[in-house]
PDB file of C-alpha atoms in Angstrom:
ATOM      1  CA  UNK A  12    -118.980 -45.150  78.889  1.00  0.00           C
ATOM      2  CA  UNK A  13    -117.682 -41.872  78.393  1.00  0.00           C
ATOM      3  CA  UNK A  14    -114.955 -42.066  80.890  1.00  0.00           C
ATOM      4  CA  UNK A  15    -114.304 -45.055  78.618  1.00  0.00           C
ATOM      5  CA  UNK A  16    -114.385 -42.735  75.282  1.00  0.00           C
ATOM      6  CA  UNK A  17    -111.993 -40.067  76.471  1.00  0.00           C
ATOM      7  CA  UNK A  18    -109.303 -42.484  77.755  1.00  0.00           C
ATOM      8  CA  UNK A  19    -109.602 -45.013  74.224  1.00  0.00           C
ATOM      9  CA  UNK A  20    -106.233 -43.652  73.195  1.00  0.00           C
ATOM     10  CA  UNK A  21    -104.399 -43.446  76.179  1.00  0.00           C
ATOM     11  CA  UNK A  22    -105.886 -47.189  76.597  1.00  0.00           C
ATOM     12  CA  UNK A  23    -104.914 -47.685  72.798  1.00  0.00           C
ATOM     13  CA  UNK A  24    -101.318 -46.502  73.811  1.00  0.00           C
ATOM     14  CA  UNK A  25    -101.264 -49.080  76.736  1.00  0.00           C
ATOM     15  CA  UNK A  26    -102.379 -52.034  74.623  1.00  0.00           C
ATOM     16  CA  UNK A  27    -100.199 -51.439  71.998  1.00  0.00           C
ATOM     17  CA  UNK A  28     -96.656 -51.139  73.798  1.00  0.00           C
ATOM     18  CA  UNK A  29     -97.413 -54.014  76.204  1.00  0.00           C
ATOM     19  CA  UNK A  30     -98.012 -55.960  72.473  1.00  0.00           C
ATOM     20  CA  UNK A  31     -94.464 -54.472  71.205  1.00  0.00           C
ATOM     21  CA  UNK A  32     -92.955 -57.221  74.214  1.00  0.00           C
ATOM     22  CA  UNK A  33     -95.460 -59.397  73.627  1.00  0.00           C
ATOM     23  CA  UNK A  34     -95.406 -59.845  69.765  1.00  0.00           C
ATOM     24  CA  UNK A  35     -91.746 -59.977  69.554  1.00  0.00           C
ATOM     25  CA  UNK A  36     -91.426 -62.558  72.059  1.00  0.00           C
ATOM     26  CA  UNK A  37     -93.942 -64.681  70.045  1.00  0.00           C
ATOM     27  CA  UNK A  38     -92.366 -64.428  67.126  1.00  0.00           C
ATOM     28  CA  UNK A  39     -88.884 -65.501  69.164  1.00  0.00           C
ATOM     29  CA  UNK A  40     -90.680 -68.728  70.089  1.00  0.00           C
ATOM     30  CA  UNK A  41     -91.651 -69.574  66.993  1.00  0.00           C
ATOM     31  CA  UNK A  42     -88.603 -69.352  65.054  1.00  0.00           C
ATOM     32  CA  UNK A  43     -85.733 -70.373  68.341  1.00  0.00           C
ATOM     33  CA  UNK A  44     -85.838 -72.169  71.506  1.00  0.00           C
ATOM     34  CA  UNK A  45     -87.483 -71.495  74.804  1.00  0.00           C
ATOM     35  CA  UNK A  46     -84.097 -70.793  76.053  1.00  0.00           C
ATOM     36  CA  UNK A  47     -83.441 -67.946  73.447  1.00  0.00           C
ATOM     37  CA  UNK A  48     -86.767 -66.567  74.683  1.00  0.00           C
ATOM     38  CA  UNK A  49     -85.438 -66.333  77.979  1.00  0.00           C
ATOM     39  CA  UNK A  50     -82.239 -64.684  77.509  1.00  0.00           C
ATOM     40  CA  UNK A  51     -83.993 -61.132  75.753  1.00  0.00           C
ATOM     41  CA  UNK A  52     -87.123 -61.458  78.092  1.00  0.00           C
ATOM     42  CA  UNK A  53     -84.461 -60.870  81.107  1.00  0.00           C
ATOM     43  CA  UNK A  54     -82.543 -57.782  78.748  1.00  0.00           C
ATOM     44  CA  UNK A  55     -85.532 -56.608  77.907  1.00  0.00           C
ATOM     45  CA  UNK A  56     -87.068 -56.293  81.682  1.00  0.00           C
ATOM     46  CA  UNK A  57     -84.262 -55.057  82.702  1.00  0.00           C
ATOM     47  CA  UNK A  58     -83.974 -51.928  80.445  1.00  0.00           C
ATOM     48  CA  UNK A  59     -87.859 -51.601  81.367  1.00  0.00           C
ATOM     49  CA  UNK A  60     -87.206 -51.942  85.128  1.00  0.00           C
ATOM     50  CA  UNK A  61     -84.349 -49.424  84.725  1.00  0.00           C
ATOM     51  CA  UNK A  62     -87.049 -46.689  82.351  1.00  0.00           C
ATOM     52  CA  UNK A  63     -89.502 -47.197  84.603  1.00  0.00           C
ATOM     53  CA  UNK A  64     -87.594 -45.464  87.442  1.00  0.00           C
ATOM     54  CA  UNK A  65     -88.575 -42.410  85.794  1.00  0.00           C
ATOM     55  CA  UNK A  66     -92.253 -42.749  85.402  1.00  0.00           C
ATOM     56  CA  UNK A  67     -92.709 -41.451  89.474  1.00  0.00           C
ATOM     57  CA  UNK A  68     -91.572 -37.977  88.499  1.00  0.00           C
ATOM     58  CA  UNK A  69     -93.643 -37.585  85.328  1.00  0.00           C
ATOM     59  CA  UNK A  70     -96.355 -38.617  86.827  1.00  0.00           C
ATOM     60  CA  UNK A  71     -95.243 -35.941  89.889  1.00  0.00           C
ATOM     61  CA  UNK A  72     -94.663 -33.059  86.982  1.00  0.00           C
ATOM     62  CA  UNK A  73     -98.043 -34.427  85.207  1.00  0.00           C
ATOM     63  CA  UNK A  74    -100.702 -32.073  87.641  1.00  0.00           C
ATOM     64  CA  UNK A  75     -98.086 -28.508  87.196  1.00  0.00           C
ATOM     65  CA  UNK A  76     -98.128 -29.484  83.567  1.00  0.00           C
ATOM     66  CA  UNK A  77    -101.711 -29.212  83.359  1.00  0.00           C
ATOM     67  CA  UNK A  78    -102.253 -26.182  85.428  1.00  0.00           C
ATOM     68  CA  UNK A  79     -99.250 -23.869  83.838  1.00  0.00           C
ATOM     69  CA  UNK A  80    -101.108 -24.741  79.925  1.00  0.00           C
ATOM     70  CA  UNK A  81    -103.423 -22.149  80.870  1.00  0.00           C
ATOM     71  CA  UNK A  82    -100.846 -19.532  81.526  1.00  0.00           C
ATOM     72  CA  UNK A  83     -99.386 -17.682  79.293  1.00  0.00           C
ATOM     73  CA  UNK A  84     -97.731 -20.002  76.708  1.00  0.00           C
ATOM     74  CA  UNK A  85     -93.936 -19.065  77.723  1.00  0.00           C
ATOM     75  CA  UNK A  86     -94.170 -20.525  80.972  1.00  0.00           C
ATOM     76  CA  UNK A  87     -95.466 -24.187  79.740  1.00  0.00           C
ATOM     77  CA  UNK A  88     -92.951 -24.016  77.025  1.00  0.00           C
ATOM     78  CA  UNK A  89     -90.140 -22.873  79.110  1.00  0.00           C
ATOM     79  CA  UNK A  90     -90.802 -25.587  81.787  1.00  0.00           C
ATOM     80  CA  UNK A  91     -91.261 -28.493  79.631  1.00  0.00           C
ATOM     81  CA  UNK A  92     -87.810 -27.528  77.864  1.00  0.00           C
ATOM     82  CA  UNK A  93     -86.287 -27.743  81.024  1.00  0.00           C
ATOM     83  CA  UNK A  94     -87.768 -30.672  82.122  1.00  0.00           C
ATOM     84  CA  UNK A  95     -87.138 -32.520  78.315  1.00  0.00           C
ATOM     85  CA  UNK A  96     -83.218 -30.995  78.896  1.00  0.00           C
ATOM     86  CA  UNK A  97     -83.362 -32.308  82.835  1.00  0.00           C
ATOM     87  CA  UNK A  98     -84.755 -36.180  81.347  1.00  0.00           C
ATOM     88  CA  UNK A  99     -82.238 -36.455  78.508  1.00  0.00           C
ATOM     89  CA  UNK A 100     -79.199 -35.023  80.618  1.00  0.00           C
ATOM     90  CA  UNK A 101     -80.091 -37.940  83.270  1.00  0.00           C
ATOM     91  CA  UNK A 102     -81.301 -40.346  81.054  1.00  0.00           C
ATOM     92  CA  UNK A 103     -77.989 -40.352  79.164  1.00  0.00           C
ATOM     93  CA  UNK A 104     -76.035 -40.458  82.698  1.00  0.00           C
ATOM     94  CA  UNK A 105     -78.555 -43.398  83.883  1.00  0.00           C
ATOM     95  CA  UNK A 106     -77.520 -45.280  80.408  1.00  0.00           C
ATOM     96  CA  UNK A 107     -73.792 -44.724  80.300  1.00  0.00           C
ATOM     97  CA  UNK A 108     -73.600 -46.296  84.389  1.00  0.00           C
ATOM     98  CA  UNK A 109     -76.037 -48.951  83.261  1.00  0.00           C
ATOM     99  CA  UNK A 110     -73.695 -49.657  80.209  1.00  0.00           C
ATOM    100  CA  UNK A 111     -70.569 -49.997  82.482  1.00  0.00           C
ATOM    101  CA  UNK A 112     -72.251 -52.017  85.678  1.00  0.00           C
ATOM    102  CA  UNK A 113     -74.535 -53.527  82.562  1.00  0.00           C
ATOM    103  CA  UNK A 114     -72.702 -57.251  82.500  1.00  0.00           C
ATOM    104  CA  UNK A 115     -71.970 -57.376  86.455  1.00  0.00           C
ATOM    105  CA  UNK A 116     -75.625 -56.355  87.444  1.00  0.00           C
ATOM    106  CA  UNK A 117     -77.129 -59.076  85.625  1.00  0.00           C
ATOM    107  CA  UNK A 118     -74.951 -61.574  86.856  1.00  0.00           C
ATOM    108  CA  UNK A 119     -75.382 -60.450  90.335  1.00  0.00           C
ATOM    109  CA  UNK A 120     -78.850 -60.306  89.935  1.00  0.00           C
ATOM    110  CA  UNK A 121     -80.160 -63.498  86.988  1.00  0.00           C
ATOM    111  CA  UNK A 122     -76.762 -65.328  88.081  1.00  0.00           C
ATOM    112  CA  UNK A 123     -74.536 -67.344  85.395  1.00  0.00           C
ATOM    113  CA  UNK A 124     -77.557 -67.470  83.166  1.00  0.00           C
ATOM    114  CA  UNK A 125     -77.842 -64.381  82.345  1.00  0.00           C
ATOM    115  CA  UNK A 126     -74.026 -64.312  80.547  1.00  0.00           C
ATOM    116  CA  UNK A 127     -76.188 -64.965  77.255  1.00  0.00           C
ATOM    117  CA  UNK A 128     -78.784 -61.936  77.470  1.00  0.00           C
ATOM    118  CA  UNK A 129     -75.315 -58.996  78.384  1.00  0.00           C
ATOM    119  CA  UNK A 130     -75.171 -58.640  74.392  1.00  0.00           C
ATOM    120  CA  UNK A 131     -78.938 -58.374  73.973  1.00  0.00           C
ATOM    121  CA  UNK A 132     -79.162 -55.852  76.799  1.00  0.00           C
ATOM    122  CA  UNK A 133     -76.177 -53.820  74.839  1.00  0.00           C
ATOM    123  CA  UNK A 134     -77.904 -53.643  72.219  1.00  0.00           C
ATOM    124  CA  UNK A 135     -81.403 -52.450  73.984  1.00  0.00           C
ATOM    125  CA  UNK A 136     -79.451 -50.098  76.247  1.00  0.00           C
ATOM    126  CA  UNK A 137     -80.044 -47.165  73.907  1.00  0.00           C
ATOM    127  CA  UNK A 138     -83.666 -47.550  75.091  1.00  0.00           C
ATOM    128  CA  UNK A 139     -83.062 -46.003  78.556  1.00  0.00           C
ATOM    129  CA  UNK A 140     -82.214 -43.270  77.020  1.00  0.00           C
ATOM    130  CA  UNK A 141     -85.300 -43.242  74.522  1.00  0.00           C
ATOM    131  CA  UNK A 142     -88.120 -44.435  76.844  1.00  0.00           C
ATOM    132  CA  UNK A 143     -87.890 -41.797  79.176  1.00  0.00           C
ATOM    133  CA  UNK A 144     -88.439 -39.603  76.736  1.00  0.00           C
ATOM    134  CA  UNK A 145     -91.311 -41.297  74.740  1.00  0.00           C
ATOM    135  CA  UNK A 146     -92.999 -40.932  78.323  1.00  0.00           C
ATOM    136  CA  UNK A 147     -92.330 -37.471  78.560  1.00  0.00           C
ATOM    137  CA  UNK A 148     -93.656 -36.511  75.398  1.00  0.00           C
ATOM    138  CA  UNK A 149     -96.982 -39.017  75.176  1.00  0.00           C
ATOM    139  CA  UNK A 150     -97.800 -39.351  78.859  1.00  0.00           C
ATOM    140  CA  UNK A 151     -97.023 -35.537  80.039  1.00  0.00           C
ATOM    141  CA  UNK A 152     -96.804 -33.465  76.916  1.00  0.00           C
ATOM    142  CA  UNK A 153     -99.232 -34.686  74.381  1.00  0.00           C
ATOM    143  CA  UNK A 154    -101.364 -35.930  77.200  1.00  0.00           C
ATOM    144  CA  UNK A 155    -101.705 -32.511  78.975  1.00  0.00           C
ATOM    145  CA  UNK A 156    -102.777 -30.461  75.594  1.00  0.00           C
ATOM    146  CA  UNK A 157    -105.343 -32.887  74.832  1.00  0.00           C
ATOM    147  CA  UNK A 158    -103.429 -34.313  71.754  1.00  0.00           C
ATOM    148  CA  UNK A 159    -103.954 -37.837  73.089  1.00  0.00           C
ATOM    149  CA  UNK A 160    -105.789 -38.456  69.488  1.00  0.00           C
ATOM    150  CA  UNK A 161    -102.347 -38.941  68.121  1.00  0.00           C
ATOM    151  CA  UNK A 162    -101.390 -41.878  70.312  1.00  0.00           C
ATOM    152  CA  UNK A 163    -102.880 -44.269  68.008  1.00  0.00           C
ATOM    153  CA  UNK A 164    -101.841 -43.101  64.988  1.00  0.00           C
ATOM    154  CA  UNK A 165     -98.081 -42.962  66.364  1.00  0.00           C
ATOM    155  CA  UNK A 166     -98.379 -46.895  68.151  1.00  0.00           C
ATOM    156  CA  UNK A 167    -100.124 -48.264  65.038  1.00  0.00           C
ATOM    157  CA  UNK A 168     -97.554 -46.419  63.033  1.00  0.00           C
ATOM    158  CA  UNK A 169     -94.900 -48.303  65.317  1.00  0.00           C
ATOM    159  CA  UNK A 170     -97.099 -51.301  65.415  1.00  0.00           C
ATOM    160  CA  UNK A 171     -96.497 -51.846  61.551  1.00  0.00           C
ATOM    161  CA  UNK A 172     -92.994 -50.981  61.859  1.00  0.00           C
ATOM    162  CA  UNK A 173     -91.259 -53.598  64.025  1.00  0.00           C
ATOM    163  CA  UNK A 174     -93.613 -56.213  62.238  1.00  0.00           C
ATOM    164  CA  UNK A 175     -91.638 -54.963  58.987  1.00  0.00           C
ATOM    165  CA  UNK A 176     -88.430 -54.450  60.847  1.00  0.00           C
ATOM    166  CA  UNK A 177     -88.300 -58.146  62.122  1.00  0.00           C
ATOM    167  CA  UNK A 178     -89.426 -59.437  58.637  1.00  0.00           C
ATOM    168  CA  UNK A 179     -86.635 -57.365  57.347  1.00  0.00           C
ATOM    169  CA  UNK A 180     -83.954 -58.425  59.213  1.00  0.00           C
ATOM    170  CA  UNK A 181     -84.885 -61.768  59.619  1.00  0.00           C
ATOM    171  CA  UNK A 182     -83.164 -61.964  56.139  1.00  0.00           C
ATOM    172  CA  UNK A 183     -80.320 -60.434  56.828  1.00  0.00           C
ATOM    173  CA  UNK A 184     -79.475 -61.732  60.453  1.00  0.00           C
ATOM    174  CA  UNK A 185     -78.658 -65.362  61.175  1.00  0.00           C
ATOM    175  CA  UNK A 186     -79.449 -64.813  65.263  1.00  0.00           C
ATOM    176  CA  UNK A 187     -82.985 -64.103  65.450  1.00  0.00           C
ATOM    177  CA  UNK A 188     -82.611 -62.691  68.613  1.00  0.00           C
ATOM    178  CA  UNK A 189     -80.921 -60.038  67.386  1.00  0.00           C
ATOM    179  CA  UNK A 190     -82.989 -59.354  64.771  1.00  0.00           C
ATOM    180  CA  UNK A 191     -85.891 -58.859  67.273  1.00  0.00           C
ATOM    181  CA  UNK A 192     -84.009 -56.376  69.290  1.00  0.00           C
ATOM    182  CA  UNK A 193     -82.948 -53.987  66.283  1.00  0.00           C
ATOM    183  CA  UNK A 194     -86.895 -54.105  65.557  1.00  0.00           C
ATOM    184  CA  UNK A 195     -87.821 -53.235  69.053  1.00  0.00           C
ATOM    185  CA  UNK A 196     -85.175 -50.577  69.448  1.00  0.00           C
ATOM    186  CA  UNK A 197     -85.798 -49.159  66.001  1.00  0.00           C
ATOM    187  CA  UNK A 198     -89.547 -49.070  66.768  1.00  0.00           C
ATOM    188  CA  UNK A 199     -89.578 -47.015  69.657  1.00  0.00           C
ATOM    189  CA  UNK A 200     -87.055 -44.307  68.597  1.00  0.00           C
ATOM    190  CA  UNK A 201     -88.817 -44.171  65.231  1.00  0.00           C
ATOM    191  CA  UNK A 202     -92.294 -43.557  67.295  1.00  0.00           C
ATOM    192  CA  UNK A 203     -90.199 -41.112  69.698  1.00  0.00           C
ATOM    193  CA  UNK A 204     -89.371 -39.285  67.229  1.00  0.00           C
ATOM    194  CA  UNK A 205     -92.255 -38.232  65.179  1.00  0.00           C
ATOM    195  CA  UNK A 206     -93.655 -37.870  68.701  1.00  0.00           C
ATOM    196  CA  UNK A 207     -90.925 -35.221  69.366  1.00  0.00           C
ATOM    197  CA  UNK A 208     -91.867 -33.648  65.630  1.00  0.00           C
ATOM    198  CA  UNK A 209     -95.647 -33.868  65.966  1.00  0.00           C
ATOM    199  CA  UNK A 210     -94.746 -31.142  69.596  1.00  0.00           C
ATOM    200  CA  UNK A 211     -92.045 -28.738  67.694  1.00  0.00           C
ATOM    201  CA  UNK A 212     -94.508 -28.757  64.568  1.00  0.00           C
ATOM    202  CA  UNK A 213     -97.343 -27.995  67.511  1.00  0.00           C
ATOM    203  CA  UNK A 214     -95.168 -25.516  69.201  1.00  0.00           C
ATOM    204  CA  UNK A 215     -95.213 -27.039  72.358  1.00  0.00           C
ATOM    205  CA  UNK A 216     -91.939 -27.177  73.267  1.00  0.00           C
ATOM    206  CA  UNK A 217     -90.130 -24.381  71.406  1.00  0.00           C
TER     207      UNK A 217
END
């Protein structure tokens, strides 16, 4: 039970971006095909097969982290700049290759039916730059200083976003699938971002 108490938010966290995929593909279904559903679940595991690549060396970087906060408050500071400046300069590398080999990996890998999902996964791509660095700053960051409180505020926050992003652009956008990925990419550099403000503003990473 308490184990259970201190780890609600990182569970809340968990629950809440595994329902990001799983809401928006939901709402795909019930307004397209099975077919459409297809084509941005294979974008979208992509990008999070590609992200995910980086989770081993937060989770490496995770223990230090939590050892140099009780140091003097230069060294955490200085380390985790570093590391953010390290994640964003590869990141960025890891998405510009990805966008170039982007249309020739998925037909080498999904084959000829993947020629309708390239566009989708253009439009996602931005996310292997922005995922990396959401898991930075929840998983290592806010984790480490005990500000784990915030992850629900931020994912239900994001939660209510990309519900109003998709009814949003479901108004303006004739290809549903499209719609869906603006809302998905919107939603995660929106949460990203007041993630990134809620550490400057806690002079975390200054």
């Amino acid at each position: 039970k308490i184990q259970f108490i201190r780890g609600w938010y990182i569970f809340i966290s968990k629950i809440s971006i595994n329902l990001y995929g799983a809401t928006n593909t939901f709402i795909l279904g019930i307004f397209t095909t099975d077919a459409i559903v297809g084509y941005y679940a294979i974008a979208e595991k992509v990008v999070r097969i590609i992200t995910s690549l980086f989770a081993p060396f937060y989770q490496t970087i995770y223990p230090h982290v939590v050892n140099i906060i009780k140091k003097p408050k230069n060294e955490a500071n200085n380390f985790l700049k570093k590391v953010f400046k390290y994640s964003l300069g590869i990141s960025t590398i890891v998405f510009l290759l990805s966008v170039l080999l982007g249309e020739f990996s998925l037909l080498l890998v999904f084959g000829e039916e993947a020629k309708n999902s390239i566009n989708i996964f253009y439009i996602l791509s931005p996310l292997i730059i922005i995922l990396p660095m959401a898991y930075l700053f929840f998983n290592v960051i806010l984790l480490s200083f005990k500000l784990d409180k915030y992850f629900s505020k931020l994912y239900i926050i994001g939660g209510i976003t990309n519900l109003s992003m998709i009814f949003i652009l479901f108004q303006f956008l004739e290809k549903k699938i499209i719609a869906v990925s603006l809302s998905l990419l919107i939603t995660e550099l929106l949460i990203t971002l007041l993630a990134y403000i809620l550490i400057k503003n806690k002079g975390l990473m200054d």
